[in-house]
Coordinates of C-alpha atoms in Angstrom, one line a residue:
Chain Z
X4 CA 54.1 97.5 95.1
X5 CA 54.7 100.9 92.7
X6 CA 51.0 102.7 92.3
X7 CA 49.4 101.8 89.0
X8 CA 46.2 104.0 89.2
X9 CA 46.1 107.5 90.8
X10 CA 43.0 109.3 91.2
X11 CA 43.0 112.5 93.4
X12 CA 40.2 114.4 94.2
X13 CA 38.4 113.4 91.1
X14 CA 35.2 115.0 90.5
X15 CA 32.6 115.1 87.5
X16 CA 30.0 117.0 86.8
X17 CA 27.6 116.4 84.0
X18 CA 25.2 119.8 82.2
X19 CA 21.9 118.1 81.9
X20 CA 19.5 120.6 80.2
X21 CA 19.3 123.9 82.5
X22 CA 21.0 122.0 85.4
X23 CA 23.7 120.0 86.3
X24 CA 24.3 116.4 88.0
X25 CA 27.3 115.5 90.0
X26 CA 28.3 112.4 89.3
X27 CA 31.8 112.1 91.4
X28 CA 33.0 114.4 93.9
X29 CA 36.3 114.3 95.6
X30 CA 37.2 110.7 94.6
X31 CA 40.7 109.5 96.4
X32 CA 42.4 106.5 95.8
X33 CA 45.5 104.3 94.5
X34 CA 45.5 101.1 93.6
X35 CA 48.8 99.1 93.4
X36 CA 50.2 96.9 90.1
X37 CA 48.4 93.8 90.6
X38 CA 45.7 94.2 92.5
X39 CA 42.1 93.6 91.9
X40 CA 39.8 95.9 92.9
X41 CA 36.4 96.0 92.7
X42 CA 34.0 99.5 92.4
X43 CA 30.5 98.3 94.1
X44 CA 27.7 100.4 94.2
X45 CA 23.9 100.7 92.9
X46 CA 23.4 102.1 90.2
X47 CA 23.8 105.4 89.6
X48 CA 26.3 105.6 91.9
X49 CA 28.9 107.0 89.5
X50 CA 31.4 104.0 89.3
X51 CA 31.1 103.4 85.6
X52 CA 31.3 107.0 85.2
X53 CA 34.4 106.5 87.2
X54 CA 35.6 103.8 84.8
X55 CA 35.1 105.8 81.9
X56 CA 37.4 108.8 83.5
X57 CA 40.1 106.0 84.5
X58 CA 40.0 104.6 80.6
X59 CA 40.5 108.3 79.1
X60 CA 37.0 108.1 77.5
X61 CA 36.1 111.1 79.4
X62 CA 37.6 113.9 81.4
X63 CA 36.7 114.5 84.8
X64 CA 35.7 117.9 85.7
X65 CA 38.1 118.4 88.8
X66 CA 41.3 116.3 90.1
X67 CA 43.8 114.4 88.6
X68 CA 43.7 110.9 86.8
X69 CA 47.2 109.3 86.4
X70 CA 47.8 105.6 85.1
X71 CA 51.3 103.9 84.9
X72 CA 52.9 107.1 85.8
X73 CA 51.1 109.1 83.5
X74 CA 48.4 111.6 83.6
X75 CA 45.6 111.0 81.5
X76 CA 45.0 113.3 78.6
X77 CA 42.9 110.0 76.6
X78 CA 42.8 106.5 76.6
X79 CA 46.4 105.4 78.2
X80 CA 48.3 102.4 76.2
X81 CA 48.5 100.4 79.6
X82 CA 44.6 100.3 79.5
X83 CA 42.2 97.7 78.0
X84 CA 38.7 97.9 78.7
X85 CA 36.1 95.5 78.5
X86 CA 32.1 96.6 78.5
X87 CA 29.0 95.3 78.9
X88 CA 27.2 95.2 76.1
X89 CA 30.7 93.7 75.2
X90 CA 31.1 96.2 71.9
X91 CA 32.1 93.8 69.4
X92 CA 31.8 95.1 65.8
X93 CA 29.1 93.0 64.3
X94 CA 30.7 93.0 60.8
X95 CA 33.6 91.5 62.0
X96 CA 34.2 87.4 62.8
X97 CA 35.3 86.5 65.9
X98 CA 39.0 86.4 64.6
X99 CA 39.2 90.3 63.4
X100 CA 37.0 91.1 66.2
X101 CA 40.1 90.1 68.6
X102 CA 42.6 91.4 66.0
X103 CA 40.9 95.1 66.4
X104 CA 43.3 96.5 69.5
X105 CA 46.1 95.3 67.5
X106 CA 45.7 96.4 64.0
X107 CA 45.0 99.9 65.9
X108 CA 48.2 100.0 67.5
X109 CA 49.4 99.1 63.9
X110 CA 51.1 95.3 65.0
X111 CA 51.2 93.2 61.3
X112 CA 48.8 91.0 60.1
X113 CA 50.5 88.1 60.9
X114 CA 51.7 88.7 64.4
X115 CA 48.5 89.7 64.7
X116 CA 46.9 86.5 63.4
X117 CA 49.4 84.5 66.2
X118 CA 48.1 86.9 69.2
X119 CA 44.5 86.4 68.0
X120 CA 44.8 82.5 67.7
X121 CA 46.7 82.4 71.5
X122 CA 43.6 84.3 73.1
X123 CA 40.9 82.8 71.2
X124 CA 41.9 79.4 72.5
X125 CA 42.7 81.3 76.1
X126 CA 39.2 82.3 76.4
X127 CA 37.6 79.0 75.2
X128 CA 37.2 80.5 71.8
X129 CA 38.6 78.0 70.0
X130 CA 36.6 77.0 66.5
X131 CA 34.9 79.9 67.0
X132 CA 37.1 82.4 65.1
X133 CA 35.2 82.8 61.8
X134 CA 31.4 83.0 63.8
X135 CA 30.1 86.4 63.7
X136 CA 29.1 87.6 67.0
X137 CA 25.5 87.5 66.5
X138 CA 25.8 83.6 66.1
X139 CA 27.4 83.3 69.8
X140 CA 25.7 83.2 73.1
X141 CA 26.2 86.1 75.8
X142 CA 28.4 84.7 77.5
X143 CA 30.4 83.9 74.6
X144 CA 30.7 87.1 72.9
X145 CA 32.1 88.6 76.5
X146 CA 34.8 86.2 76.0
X147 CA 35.5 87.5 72.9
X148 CA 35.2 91.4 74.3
X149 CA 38.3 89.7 77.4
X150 CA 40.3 88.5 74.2
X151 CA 40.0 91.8 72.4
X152 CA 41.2 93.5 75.5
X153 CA 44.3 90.9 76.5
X154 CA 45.5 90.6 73.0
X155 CA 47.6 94.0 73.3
X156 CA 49.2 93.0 77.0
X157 CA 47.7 95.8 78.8
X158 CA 49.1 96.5 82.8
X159 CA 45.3 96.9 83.7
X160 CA 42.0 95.8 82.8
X161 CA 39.1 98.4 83.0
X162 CA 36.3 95.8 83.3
X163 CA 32.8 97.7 83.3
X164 CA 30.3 95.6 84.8
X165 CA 31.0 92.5 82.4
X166 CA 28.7 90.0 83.6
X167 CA 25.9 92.5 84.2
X168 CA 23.8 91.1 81.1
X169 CA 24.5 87.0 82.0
X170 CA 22.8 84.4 83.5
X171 CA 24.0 83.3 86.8
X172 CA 26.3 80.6 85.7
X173 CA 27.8 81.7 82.8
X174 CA 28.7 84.3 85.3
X175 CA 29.9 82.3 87.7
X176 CA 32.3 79.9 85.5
X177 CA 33.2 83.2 83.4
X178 CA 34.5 84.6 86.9
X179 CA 36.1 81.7 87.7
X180 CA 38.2 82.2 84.3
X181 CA 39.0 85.7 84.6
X182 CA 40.2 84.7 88.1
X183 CA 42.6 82.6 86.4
X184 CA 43.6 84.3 83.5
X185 CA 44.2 87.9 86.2
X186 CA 46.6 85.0 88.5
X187 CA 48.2 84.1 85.1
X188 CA 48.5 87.6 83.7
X189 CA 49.0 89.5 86.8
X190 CA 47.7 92.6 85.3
X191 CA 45.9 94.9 87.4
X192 CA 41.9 94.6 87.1
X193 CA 39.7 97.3 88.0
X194 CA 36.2 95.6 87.9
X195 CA 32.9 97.5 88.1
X196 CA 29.9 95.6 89.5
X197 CA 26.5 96.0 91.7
X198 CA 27.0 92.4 92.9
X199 CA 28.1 92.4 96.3
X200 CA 28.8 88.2 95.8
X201 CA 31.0 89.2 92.7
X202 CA 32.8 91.6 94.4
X203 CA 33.3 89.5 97.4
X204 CA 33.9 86.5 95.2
X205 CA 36.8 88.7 92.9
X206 CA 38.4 91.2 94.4
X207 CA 41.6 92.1 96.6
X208 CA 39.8 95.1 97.6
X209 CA 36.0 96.7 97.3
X210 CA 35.6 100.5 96.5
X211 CA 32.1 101.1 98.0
X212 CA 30.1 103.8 96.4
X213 CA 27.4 105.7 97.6
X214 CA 25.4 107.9 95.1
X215 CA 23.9 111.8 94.9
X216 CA 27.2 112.6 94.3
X217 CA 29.3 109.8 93.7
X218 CA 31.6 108.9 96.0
X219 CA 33.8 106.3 98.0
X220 CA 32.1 105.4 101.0
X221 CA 34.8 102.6 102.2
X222 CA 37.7 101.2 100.9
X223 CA 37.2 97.1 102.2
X224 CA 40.5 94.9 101.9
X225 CA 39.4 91.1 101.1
X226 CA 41.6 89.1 103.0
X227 CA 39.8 85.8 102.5
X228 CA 41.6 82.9 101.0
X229 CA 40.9 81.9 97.4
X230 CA 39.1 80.1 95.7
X231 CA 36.5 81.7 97.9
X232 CA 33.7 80.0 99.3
X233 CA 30.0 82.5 99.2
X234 CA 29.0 80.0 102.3
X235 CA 31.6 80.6 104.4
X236 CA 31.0 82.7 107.7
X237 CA 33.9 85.0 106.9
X238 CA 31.8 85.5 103.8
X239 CA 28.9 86.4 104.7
X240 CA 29.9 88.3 107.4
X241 CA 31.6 90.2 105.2
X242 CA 28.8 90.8 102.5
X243 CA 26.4 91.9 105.5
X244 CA 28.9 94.8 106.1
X245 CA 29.0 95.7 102.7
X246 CA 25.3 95.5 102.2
X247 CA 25.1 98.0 105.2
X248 CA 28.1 99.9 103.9
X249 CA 25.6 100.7 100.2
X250 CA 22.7 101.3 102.1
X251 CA 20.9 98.1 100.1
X252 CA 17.8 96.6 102.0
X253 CA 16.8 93.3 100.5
X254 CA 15.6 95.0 97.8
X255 CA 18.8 95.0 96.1
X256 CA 20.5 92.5 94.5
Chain P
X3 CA 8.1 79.9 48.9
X4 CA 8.3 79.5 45.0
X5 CA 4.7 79.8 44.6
X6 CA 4.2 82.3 47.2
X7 CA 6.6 84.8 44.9
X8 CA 4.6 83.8 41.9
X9 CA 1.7 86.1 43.8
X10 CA 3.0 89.3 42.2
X11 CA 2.9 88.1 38.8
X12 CA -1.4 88.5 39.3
X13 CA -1.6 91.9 39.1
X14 CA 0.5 92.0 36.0
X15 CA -1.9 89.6 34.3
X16 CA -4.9 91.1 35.7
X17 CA -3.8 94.4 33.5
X18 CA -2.7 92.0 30.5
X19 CA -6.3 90.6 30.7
X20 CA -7.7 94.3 30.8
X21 CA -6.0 95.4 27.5
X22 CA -6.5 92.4 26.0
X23 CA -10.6 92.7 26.3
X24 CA -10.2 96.4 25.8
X25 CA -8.6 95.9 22.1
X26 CA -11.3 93.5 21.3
X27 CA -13.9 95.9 23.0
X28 CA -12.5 98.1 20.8
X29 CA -12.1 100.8 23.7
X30 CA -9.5 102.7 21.4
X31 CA -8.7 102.8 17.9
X32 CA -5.8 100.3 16.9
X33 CA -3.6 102.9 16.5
X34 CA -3.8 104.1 20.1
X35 CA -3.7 100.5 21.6
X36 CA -2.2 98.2 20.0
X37 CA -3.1 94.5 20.6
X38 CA -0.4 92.8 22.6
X39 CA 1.0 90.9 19.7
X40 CA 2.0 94.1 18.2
X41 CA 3.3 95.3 20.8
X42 CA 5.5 92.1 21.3
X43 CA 6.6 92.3 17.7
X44 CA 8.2 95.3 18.4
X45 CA 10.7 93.3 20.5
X46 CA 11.8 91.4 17.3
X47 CA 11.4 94.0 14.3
X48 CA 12.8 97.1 16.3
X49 CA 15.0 95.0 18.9
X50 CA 18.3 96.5 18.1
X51 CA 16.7 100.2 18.1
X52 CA 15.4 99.1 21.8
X53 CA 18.2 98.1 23.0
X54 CA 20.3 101.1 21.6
X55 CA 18.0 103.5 23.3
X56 CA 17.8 101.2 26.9
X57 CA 21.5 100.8 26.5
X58 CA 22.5 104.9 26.2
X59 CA 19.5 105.3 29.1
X60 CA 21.8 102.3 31.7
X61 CA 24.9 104.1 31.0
X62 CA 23.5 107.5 31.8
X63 CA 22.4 106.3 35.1
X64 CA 25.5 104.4 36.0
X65 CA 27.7 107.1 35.3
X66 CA 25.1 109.6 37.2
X67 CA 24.9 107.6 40.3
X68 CA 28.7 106.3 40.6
X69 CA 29.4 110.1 40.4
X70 CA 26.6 110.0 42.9
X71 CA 27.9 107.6 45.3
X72 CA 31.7 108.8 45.0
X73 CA 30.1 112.2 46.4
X74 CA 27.4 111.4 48.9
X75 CA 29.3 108.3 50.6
X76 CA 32.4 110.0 51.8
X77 CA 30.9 113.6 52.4
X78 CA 28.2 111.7 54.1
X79 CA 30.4 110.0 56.5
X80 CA 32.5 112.9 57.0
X81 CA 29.0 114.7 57.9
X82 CA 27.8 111.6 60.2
X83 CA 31.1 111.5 62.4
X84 CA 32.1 115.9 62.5
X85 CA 29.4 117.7 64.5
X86 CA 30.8 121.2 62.7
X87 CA 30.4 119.8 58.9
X88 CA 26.5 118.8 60.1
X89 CA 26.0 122.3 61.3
X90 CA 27.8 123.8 58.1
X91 CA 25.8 121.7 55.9
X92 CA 22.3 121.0 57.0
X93 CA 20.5 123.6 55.9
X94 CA 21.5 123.7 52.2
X95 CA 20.8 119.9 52.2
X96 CA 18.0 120.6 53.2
X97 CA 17.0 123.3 50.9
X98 CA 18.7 121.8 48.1
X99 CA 16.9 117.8 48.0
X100 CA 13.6 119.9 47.7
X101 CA 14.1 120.9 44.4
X102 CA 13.0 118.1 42.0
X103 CA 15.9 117.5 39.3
X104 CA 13.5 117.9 36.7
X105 CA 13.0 121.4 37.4
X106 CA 16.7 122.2 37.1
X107 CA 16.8 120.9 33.1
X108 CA 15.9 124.2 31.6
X109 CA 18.8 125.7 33.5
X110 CA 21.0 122.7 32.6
X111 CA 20.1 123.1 29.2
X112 CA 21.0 126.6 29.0
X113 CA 24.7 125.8 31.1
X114 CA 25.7 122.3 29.7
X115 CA 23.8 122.8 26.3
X116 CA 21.9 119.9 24.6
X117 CA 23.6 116.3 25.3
X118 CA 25.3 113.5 27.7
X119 CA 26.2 116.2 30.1
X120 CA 22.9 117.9 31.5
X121 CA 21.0 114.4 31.9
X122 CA 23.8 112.9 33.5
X123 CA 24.0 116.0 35.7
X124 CA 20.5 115.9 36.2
X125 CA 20.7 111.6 37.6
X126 CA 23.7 113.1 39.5
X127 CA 21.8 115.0 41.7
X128 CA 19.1 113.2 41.7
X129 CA 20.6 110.2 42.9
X130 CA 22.8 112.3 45.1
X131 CA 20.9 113.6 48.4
X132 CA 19.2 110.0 48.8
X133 CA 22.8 108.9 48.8
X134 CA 24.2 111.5 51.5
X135 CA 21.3 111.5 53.8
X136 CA 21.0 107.5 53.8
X137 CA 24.7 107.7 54.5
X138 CA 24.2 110.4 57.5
X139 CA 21.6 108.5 58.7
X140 CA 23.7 105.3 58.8
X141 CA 26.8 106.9 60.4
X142 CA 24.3 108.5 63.0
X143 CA 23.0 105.1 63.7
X144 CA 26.3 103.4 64.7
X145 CA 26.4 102.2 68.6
X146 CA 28.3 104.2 71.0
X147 CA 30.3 101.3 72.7
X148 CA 31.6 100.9 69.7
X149 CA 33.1 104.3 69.0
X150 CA 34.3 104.1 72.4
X151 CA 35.6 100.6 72.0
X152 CA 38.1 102.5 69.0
X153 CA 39.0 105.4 70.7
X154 CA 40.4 103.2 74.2
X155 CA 42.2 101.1 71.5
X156 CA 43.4 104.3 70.4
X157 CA 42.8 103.6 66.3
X158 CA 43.6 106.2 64.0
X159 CA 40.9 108.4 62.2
X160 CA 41.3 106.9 59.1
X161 CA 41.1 102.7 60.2
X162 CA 37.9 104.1 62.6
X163 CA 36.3 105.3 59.3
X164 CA 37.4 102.4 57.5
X165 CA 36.8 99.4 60.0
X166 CA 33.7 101.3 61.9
X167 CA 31.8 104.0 60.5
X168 CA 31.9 102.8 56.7
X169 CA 30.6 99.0 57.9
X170 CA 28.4 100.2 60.7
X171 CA 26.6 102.8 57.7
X172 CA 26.8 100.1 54.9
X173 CA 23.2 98.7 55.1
X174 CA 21.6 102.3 54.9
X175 CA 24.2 103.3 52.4
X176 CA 22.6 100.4 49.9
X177 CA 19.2 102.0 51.1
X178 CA 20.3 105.1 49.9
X179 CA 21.5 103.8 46.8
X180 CA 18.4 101.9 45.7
X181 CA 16.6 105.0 46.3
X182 CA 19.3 106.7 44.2
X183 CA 19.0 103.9 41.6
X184 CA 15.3 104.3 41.1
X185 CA 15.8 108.4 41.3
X186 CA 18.2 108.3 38.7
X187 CA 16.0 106.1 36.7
X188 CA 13.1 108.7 36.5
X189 CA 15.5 111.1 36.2
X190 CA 17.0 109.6 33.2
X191 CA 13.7 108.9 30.8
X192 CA 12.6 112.6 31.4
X193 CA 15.6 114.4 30.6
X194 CA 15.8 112.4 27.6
X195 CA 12.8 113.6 26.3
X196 CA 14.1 116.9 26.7
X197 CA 18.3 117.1 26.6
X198 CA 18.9 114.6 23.9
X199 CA 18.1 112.6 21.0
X200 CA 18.9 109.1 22.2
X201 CA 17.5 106.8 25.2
X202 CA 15.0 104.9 26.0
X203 CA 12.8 108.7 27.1
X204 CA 13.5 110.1 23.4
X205 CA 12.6 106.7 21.8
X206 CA 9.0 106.9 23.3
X207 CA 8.8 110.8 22.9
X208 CA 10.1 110.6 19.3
X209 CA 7.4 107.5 18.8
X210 CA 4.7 109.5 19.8
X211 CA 5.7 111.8 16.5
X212 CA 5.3 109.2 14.5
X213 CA 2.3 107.4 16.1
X214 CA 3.8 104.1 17.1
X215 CA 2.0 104.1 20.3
X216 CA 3.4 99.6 20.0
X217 CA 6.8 101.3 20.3
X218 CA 6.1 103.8 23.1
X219 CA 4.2 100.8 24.9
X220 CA 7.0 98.3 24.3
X221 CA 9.5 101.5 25.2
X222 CA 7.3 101.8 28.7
X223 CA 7.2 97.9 29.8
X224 CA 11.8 98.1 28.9
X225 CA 11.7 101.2 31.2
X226 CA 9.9 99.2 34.0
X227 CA 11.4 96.2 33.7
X228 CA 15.0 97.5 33.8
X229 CA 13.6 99.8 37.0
X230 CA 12.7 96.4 38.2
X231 CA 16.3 94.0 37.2
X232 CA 18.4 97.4 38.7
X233 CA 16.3 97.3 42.0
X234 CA 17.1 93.4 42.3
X235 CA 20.8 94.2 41.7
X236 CA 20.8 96.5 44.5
X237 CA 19.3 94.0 46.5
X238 CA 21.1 91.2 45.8
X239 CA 24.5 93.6 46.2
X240 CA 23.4 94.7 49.5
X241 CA 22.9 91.2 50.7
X242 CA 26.3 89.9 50.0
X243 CA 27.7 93.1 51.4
X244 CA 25.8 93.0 54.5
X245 CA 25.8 88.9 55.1
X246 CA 27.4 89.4 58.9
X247 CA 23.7 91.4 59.4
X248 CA 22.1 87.9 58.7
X249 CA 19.8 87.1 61.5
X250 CA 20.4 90.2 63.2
X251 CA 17.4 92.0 61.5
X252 CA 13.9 91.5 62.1
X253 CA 13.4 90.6 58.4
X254 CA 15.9 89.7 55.5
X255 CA 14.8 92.9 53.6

């Protein structure tokens, strides 16, 4: 497996006023074409802020970012992101909504009309095209923000914390369709979340941030078979390391 | 609903009532108020004078406030999305929406002379900074994610002013321009009575010569029920414009 995402030593540090917060320091890691990996932490941690460096939206402040081979210097072409308060413009239906990526890399209307019509019905979209987003449901309008983001074929998906704002089983049957788009598409997913269970439920591999500065506390490889089962032993055994692993009492999650 | 609307017609027959018993009180000579029937008769002897005048006043002000809105809209983006052009301009915006247009007709008179071109100078300006600072105000108010949405699709300046920044800033655009509109309006009737010899302002200051306080009443209600037809225009512009913000704000204002 080639490497898809290179961070090394990757730090950032924010001016706040007078003072100035760390947010990352010294972050290592690779992750290979493919793979799903999940960046767990509570919040604050610094792994959206992570993300954010990873999608070119920000430079860090020390190290190197490199994706497909390339270091950053902006928002790579291999990259889609998806956020959590799902950014869809609100003057836009459902159908030009999906089109955006597209008609920014300049693709034509009508190819772009074919591409937008595949992933609308992909997602469950479909007779939802001409609804303005305000007229869907959470849940729905994330769909819509996972079509945007496919529409343009991207190697990886930079996923920040996209079920965050749902209610527990929109979450759960939107997870179960990512999971089957990422075993259709095979692009890489880098998935940021504060769910233990949805990293445990998603990923290959769990990034395990601790805060004040950020940084990776472990680097957990999933092994368990999928479709995963939260009430299996191996399971739970696992999500009781990880819970130590963050430093989370019961008051988290 | 219906009858609920009819509510603001009350007031106006409340102050119908009033001049009504104050001509029969006979509060003022005749030839200061006029009963309302001579007032009303005005519309049918003097109609095509009327109109003349309202019609020279309406093209003043559109061809005040499109220069206007050509100005404001795209300097007013520009000054919403570049940080240096908000530094660079600020101040004299400032300064410069202080100064009541009306003060500025002497000096117009003296520069552009007696005619079309100081009055529609004059709506110019006054319809301008309404215009520019709604528009700043919009551009400012646009949601991050969705900037950041553009720039990871890597869209070019121009479609992110286009698709973005000119929607996002539409509905406080229109409230910039209704302000304009009624600005421009003011604007108009006074410089009339001072730059030149036609409009609906020099058909009421040029009645007042000749004591036809029926024609200066009659000239007044035109002036306010135009004010009123261009406001509704606005209105009903902005609504179209702006259906995707249907049900997104608190009230369909």
């Amino acid at each position: 497996m080639n490497r898809f995402i290179e961070c090394a030593g990757v730090g950032k540090i924010y001016p706040v006023k007078t003072e100035s917060v760390e947010a990352l320091r010294g972050i290592d890691f690779t992750c290979d074409s493919g793979d799903f990996v999940c960046l767990l932490g509570r919040s604050g941690c610094g792994k959206s802020t992570l993300l954010q460096l990873v999608a070119g939206l920000e430079e860090p402040t020390a190290g190197n970012i490199a994706v497909a081979g390339k270091t950053l210097d902006g928002p790579s072409p291999a990259a889609a992101i998806v956020f959590q308060d799902h950014g869809l413009f609100p003057w836009m239906t459902v159908r030009k909504n999906v089109e955006f990526n597209m008609k920014a890399r300049g693709v034509a209307a009508g190819e772009r009309t074919a591409t937008a019509a595949q992933f609308i019905e992909m997602t469950g979209l479909t007779g939802f095209g001409d609804r303005y987003p305000h007229e869907l449901s959470g849940g729905m309008r994330q769909r819509v923000g996972i079509a945007r983001a496919l529409t343009t074929g991207p190697r990886a998906l930079l996923m920040d914390e996209p079920f965050g704002a749902l209610d527990a089983q929109t979450r759960g049957k939107l997870q179960d369709e990512l999971l089957s788009i990422w075993e259709k598409q095979r692009t890489t997913v880098l998935f940021v979340t504060h769910s233990i269970d949805e990293a445990l439920l998603l990923a290959d591999r769990i990034l395990v941030f601790t805060p004040r500065p950020g940084r990776i506390a472990a680097d957990i490889k999933v092994d368990l078979p999928r479709p995963r089962a939260p009430q299996s032993e191996a399971f739970s055994a696992l999500a009781r390391e990880l819970r130590g692993l963050i430093g989370a009492d019961r008051d988290f999650d | 609903m219906r009858l609920q609307r009819a509510l603001g017609l009350l007031p106006l027959a409340l102050l119908l009532l009033a001049w009504h018993l104050a001509v029969q009180a006979k509060v003022y000579p005749p030839v200061l108020l006029p009963p309302i029937a001579k007032v009303l008769a005005v519309f049918v002897d003097d109609l095509p004078t009327v109109v003349d005048h309202a019609l020279s006043s309406i093209g003043r002000v559109i061809a005040g406030i499109s220069c206007s809105f050509a100005v404001a809209v795209p300097l007013g983006l520009m000054i919403g999305r570049y940080r240096w052009l908000d530094l660079l301009t600020d101040w004299s915006i400032q300064i410069f929406r202080s100064v009541p247009p009306i003060s500025l007709i002497p000096l117009a008179i003296l520069f552009l002379g007696i005619g079309d071109k100081p009055a529609i100078s004059l709506i110019f300006l006054s319809g301008l900074w309404p215009l520019l600072i709604n528009t700043i105000f919009g551009v400012r108010g646009i949601e991050r994610t969705l900037i950041k949405v553009a720039r990871a699709a890597r869209a070019a300046e121009f479609l992110v002013m286009k698709d973005i920044i000119l929607p996002a800033a539409l509905p406080a655009i229109f409230t910039g321009l209704r302000l304009a509109v009624g600005a421009g309006w003011l604007t108009v009737v006074t410089a009339e009575m001072i730059a030149v010899k036609s409009g609906l302002g020099y058909m009421i200051l040029n009645a007042q010569l000749t004591f036809r306080s029926d024609l200066i009443i009659a000239g007044i209600i035109v002036i306010g029920a135009i004010g009123l037809l261009a406001d509704q225009l606005v209105r009903l512009a902005r609504s179209y414009v702006c259906r995707w913000q249907e049900g997104l704000t608190a009230s369909p204002e």
